[in-house]
Coordinates of C-alpha atoms in Angstrom, one line a residue:
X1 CA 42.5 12.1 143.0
X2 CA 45.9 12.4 143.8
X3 CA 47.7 9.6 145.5
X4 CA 49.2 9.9 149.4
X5 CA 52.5 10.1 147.8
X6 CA 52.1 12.8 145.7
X7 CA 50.0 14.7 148.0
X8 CA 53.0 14.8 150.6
X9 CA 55.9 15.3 148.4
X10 CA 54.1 18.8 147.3
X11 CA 53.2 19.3 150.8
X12 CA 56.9 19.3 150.8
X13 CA 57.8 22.1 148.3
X14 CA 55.7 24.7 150.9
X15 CA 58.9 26.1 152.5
X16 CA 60.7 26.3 148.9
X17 CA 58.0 28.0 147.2
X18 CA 57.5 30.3 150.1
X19 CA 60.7 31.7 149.2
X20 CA 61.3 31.4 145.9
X21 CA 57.7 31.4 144.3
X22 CA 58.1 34.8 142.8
X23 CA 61.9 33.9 141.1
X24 CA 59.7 30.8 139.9
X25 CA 56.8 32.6 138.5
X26 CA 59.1 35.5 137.2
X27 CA 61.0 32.4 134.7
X28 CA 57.9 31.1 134.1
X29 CA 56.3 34.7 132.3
X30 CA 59.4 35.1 130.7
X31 CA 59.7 31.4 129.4
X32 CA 56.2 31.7 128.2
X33 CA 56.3 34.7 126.5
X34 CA 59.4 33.8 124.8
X35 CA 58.1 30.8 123.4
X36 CA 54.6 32.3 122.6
X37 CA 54.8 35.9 122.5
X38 CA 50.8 35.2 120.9
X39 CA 49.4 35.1 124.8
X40 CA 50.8 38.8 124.9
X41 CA 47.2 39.4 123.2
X42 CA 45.6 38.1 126.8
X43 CA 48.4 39.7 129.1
X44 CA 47.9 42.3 130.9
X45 CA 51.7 43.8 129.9
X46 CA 51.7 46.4 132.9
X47 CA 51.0 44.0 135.6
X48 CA 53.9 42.0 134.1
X49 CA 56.1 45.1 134.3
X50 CA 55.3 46.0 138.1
X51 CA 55.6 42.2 139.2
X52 CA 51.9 42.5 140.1
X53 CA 51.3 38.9 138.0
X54 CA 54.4 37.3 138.8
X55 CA 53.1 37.8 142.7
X56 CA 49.8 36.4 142.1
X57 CA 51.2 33.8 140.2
X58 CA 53.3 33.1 143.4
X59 CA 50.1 33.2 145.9
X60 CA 48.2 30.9 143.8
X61 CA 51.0 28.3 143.5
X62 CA 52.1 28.2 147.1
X63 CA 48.1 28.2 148.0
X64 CA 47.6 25.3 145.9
X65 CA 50.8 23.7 147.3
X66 CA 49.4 24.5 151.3
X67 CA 45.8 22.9 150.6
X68 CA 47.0 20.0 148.1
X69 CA 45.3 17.9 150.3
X70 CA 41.8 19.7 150.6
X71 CA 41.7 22.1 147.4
X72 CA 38.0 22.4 148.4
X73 CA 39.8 25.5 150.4
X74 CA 41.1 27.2 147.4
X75 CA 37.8 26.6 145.5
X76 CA 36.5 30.3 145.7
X77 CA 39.8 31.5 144.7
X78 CA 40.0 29.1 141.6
X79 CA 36.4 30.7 140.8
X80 CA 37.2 33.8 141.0
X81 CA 40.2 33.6 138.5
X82 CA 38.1 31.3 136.3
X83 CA 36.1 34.3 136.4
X84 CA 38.8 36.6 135.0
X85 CA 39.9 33.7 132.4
X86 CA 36.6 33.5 131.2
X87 CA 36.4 37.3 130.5
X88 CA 39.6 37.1 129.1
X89 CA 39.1 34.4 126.5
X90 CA 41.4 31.7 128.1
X91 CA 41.1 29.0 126.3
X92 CA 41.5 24.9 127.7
X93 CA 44.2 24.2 125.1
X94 CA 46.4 27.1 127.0
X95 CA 46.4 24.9 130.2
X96 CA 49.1 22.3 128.8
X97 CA 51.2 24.9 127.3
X98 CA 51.3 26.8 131.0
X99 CA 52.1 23.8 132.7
X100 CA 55.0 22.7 130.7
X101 CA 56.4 26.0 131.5
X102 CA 55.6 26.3 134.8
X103 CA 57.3 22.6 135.3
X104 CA 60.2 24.0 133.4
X105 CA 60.5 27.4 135.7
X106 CA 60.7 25.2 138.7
X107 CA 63.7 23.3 137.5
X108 CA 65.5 26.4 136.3
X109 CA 64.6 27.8 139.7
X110 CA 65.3 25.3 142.2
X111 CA 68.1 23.3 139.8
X112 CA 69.1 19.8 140.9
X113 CA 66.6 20.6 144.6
X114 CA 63.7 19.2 141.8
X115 CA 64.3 16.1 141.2
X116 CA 62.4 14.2 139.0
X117 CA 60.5 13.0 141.9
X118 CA 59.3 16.6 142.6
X119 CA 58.9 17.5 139.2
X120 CA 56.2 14.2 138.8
X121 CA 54.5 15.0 141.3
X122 CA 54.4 18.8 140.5
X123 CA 53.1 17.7 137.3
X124 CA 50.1 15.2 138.1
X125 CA 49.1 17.8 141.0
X126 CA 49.4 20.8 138.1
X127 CA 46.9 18.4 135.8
X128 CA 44.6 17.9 138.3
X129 CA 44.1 21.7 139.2
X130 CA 44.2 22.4 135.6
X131 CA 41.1 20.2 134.6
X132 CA 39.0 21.7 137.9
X133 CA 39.6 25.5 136.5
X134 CA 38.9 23.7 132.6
X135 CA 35.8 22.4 133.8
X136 CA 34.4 25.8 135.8
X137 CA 35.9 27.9 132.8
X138 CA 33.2 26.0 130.2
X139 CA 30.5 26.0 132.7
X140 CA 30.8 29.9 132.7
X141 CA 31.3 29.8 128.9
X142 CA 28.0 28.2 128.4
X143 CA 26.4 29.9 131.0
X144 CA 27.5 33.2 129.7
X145 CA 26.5 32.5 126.0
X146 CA 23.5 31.0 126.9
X147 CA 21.8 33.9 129.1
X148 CA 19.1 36.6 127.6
X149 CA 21.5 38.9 126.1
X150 CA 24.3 37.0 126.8
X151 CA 27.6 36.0 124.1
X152 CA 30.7 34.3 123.7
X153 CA 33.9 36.2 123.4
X154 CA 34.0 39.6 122.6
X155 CA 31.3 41.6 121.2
X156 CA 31.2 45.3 119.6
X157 CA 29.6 48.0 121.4
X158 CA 29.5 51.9 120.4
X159 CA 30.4 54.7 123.2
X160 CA 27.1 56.7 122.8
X161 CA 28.1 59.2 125.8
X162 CA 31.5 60.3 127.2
X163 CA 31.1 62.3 130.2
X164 CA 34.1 63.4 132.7
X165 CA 33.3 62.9 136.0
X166 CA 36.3 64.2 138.0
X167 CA 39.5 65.7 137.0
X168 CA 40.8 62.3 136.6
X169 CA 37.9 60.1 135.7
X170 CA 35.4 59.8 132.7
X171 CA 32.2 57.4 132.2
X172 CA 31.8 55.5 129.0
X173 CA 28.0 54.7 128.4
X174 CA 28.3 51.6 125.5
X175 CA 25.3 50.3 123.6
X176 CA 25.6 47.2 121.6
X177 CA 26.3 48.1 117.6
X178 CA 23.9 44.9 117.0
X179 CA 21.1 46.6 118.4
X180 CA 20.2 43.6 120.1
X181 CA 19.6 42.9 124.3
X182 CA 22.6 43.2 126.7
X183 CA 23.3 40.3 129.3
X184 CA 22.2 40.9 132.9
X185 CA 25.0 41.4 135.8
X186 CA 25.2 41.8 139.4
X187 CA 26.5 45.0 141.1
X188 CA 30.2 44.7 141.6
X189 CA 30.3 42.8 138.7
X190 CA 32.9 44.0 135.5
X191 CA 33.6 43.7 131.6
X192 CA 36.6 43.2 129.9
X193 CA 37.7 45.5 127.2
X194 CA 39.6 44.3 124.2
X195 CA 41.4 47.5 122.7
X196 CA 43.5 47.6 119.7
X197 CA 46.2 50.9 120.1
X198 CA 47.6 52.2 116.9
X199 CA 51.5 51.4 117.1
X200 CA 51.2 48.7 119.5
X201 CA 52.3 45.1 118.2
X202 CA 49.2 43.4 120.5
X203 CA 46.0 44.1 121.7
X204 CA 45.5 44.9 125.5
X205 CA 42.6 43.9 127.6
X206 CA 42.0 45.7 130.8
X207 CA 39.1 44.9 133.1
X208 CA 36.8 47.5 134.4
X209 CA 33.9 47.7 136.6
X210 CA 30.4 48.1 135.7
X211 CA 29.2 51.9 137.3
X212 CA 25.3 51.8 137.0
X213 CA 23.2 50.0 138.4
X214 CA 21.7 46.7 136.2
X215 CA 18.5 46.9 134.2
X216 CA 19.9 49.7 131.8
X217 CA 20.2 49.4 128.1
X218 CA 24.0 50.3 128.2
X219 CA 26.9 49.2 130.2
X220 CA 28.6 51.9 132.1
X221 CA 32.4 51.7 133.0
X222 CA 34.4 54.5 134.6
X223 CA 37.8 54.6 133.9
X224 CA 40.7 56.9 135.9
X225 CA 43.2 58.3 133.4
X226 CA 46.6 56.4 135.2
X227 CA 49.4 59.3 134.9
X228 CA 52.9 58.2 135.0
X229 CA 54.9 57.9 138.5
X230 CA 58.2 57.4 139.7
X231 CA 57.3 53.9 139.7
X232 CA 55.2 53.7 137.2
X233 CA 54.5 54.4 133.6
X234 CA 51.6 55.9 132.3
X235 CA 48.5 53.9 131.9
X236 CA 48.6 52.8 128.1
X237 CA 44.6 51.4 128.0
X238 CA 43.2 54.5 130.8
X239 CA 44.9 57.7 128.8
X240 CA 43.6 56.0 125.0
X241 CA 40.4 55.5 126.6
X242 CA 40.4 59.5 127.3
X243 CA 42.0 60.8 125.0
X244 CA 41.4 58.7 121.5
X245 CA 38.1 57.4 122.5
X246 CA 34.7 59.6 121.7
X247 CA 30.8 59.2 121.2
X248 CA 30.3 56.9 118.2
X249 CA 33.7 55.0 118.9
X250 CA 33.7 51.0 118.8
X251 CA 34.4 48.9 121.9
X252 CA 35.0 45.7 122.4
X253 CA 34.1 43.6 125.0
X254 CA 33.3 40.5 127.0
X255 CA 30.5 39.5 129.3
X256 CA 29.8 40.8 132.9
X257 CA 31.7 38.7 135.1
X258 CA 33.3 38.6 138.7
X259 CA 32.1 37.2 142.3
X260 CA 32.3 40.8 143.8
X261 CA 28.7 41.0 144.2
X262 CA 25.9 41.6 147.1
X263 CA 25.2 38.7 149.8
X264 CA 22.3 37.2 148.2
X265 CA 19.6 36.7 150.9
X266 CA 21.3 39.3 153.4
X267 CA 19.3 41.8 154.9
X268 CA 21.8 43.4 157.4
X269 CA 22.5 47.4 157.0
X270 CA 25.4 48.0 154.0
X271 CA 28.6 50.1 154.5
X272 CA 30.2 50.8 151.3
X273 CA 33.6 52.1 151.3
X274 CA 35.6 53.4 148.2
X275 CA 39.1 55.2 147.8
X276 CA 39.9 57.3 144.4
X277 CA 38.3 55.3 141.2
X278 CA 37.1 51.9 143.6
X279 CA 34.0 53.8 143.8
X280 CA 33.1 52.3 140.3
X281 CA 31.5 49.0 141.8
X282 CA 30.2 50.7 145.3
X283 CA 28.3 53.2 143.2
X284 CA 26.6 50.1 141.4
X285 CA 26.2 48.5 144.5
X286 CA 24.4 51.9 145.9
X287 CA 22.1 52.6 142.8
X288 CA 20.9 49.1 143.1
X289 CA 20.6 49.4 146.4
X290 CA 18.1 52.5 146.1
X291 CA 16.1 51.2 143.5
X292 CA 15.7 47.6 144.9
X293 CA 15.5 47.7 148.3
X294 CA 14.1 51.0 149.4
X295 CA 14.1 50.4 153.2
X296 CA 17.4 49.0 153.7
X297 CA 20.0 51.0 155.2
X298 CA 23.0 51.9 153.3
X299 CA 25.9 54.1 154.4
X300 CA 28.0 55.5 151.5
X301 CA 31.8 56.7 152.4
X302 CA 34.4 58.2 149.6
X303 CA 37.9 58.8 150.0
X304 CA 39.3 61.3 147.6
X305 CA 42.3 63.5 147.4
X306 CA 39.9 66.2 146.9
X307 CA 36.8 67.9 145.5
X308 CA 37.9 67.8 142.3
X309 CA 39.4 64.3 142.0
X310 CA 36.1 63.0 143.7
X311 CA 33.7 61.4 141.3
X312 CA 29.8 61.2 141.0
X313 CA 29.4 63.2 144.1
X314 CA 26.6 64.8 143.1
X315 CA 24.5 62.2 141.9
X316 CA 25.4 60.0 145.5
X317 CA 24.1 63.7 147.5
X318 CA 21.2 63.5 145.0
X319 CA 20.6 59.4 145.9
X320 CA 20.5 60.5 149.7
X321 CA 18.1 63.6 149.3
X322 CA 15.6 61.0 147.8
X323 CA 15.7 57.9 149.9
X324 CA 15.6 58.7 153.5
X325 CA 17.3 55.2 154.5
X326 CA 21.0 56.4 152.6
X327 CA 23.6 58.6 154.3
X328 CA 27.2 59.7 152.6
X329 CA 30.0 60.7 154.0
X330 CA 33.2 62.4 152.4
X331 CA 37.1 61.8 153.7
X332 CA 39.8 64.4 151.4
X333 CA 43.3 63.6 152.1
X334 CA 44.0 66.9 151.2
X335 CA 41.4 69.8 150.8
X336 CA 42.4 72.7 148.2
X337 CA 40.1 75.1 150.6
X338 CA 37.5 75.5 148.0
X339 CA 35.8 72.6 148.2
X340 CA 32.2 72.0 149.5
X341 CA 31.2 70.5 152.6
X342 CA 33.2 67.2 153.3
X343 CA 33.2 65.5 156.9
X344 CA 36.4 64.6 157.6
X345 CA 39.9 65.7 156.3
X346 CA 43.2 63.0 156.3
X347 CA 42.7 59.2 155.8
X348 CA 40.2 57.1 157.1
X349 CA 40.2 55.8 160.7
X350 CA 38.6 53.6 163.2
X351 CA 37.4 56.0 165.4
X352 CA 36.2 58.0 163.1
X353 CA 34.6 55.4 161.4
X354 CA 33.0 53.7 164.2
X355 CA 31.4 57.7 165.2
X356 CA 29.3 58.0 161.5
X357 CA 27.7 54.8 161.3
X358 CA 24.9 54.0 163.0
X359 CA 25.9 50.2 164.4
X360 CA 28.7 47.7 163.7
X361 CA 26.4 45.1 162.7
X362 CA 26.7 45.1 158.8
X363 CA 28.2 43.9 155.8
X364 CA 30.8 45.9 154.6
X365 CA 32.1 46.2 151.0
X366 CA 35.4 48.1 150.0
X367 CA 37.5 48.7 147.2
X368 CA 40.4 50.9 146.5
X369 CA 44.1 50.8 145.8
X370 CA 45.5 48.1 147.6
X371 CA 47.3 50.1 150.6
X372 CA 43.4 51.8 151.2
X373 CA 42.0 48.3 151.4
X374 CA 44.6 47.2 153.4
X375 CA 44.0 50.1 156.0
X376 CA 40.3 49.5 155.9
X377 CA 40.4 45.8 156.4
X378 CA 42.5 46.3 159.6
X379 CA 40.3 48.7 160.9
X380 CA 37.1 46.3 160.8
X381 CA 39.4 43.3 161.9
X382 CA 40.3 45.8 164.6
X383 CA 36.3 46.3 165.0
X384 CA 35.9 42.4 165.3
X385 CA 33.9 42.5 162.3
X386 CA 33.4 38.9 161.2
X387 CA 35.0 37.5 157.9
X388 CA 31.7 37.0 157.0
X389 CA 30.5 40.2 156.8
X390 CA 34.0 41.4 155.1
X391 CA 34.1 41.9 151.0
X392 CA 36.4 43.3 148.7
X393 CA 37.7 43.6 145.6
X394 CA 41.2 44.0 143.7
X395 CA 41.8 46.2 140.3
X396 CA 44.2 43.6 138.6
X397 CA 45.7 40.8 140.0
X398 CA 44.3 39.5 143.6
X399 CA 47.2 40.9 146.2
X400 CA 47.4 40.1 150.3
X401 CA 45.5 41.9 152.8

């Protein structure tokens, strides 16, 4: 527990950290990778390049910082990275090495503003928060390793189909090379994949979805080739993955992980909502759906540039012409003219959303690049849809809505 004193002198740092928690977290990623360029293996290098980390970081800190006095109100938020640094491989002897440069960040940051009072206090509060996401992290460890089918780590799996779903996206169908049972997951759920690029002085691991439903004996993940932008490079992971990686290749990866998952226990109507490759989980979410719970009612919407950058849209039209209790609906930003049917053209909206379903009274699930979500979310806060009945999920590092 951490004493009154401590607890108010980081209650203090709020305001500063509100301001210059990215400059912090931006020294900190550099300081670490300096002095052990071996985490590199763990990073994901691209979020470091477009600040995406450095901003989470930021969020995480100045959370922690807010609700120093009741972390109980950061504890799904600490599971759901533990999540991530579980399917990463984050290890408990990382923890001091973070903290000594996080502490060090601060002071090059804020200069003679942290005093050593600060920097104390800083310190026991980092130790605290670092032996609750410790103690979660080896829970899920053991849990992990110990299921049917589960492991530890990262285990090899062979691509036994490659099939291209869209101009843009491809499905990976991966069987264990051990010939031996795959853990269970949840829909929503995702793996991580360890990949070693020829040329590259590390490894990269990017985290991807799980696209079938559970119950299969292969994983599925559908990856979106990333092309470069103005603001972006190329996807290094998403254009190996298509273009060096065929039927018979070797994978590696880590357990299902990830909190994105159905409501246990919830029997209201579903709305699933996808934009561009956030489909991946939804269409988990909706096989499982059909198969499982066969009079539920589920309402399926896509958002896609076009008809040919729109994924799995046949097998979704081929769900709905079996169960009777699922409906789809397509949104194209901007139709070619040869498409098929689609039912409504531009972005989404509320009134237009509010005209195809069938009630309000639902959970909703979204995912999608983060300006989609963002839309989406406003329109069902909008809707006075209660933040119960609200879930979503980020690609990458968690962002603000």
């Amino acid at each position: 527990m951490l004493s009154p004193q401590t607890i108010a002198i980081i209650k203090s740092t709020v305001p500063v950290l509100e301001v210059h928690g990215t400059e912090i977290t931006t020294t900190f990623y550099q300081s670490l990778f300096n002095a052990h360029p071996e985490l590199l293996h763990i990073f994901n290098h691209a979020n470091q390049k477009q600040g995406k980390q450095q901003a989470a970081l930021a969020n995480a800190v100045y959370a922690a910082a807010l609700h120093i006095d009741r972390l109980e109100a950061i504890l799904p938020v600490v599971k759901q990275i533990a999540q991530k640094h579980r399917s990463l491989g984050v290890q408990p002897e990382h923890y001091p090495i973070v903290g000594q440069h996080l502490l060090g960040a601060i002071q090059t940051v804020l200069g003679d503003a942290a005093t050593n009072e600060i920097l104390g206090a800083w310190s026991e509060a980092y130790g605290v928060i670092a032996d609750v996401f410790i103690g979660i992290e080896r829970e899920l460890v053991i849990q992990t390793a110990e299921q049917d089918g589960g492991w530890k780590d990262f285990r090899a799996f062979r691509v036994e189909r490659k099939v291209q779903e869209s101009e843009v996206i491809t499905s990976f169908y991966l069987m264990p090379v051990d010939g031996q049972a795959i853990a269970a997951f949840e829909p929503g759920q995702y793996v991580s994949v360890k990949i070693t690029i020829p040329g590259e002085t590390y490894t990269h691991i990017r985290q991807y979805s799980l696209s079938d439903a559970p119950g299969k004996p292969y994983y599925r993940i559908s990856v979106k080739r990333e092309e470069a932008l103005a603001d972006r490079p190329a996807g290094k992971v998403s254009v190996h993955l298509h273009q060096n990686i065929y039927e018979g290749s070797i994978l590696w990866l880590s357990a299902p992980a990830g909190d994105f998952i159905l409501e246990p226990q919830d029997t209201k109507p579903v709305v699933l909502i996808s934009g561009g490759v956030g489909l991946t989980p939804m269409i988990s979410m909706l096989n499982t759906l059909a198969e499982r719970e066969p009079h539920r009612q589920v309402t399926f919407i896509h958002a896609a540039q076009n008809e040919q950058m729109h994924a799995m849209r046949e097998h979704v039209e081929q769900l709905v012409a079996r169960h009777s209790q699922l409906s789809a609906y397509w949104c194209y930003a901007v139709p070619t003219g040869h498409e098929a049917t689609y039912h409504k053209e531009g972005y989404l909206d509320l009134p237009w959303l509010a005209s195809v379903l069938p009630s309000k009274e639902a959970s909703f699930y979204f995912c999608g690049p983060t300006p989609f979500m963002r839309a989406v979310n406003g329109m069902l806060k909008e809707w006075d849809i209660p933040e119960s009945s609200i879930h979503f999920e980020f690609f990458g590092p968690a962002a603000t809505l």
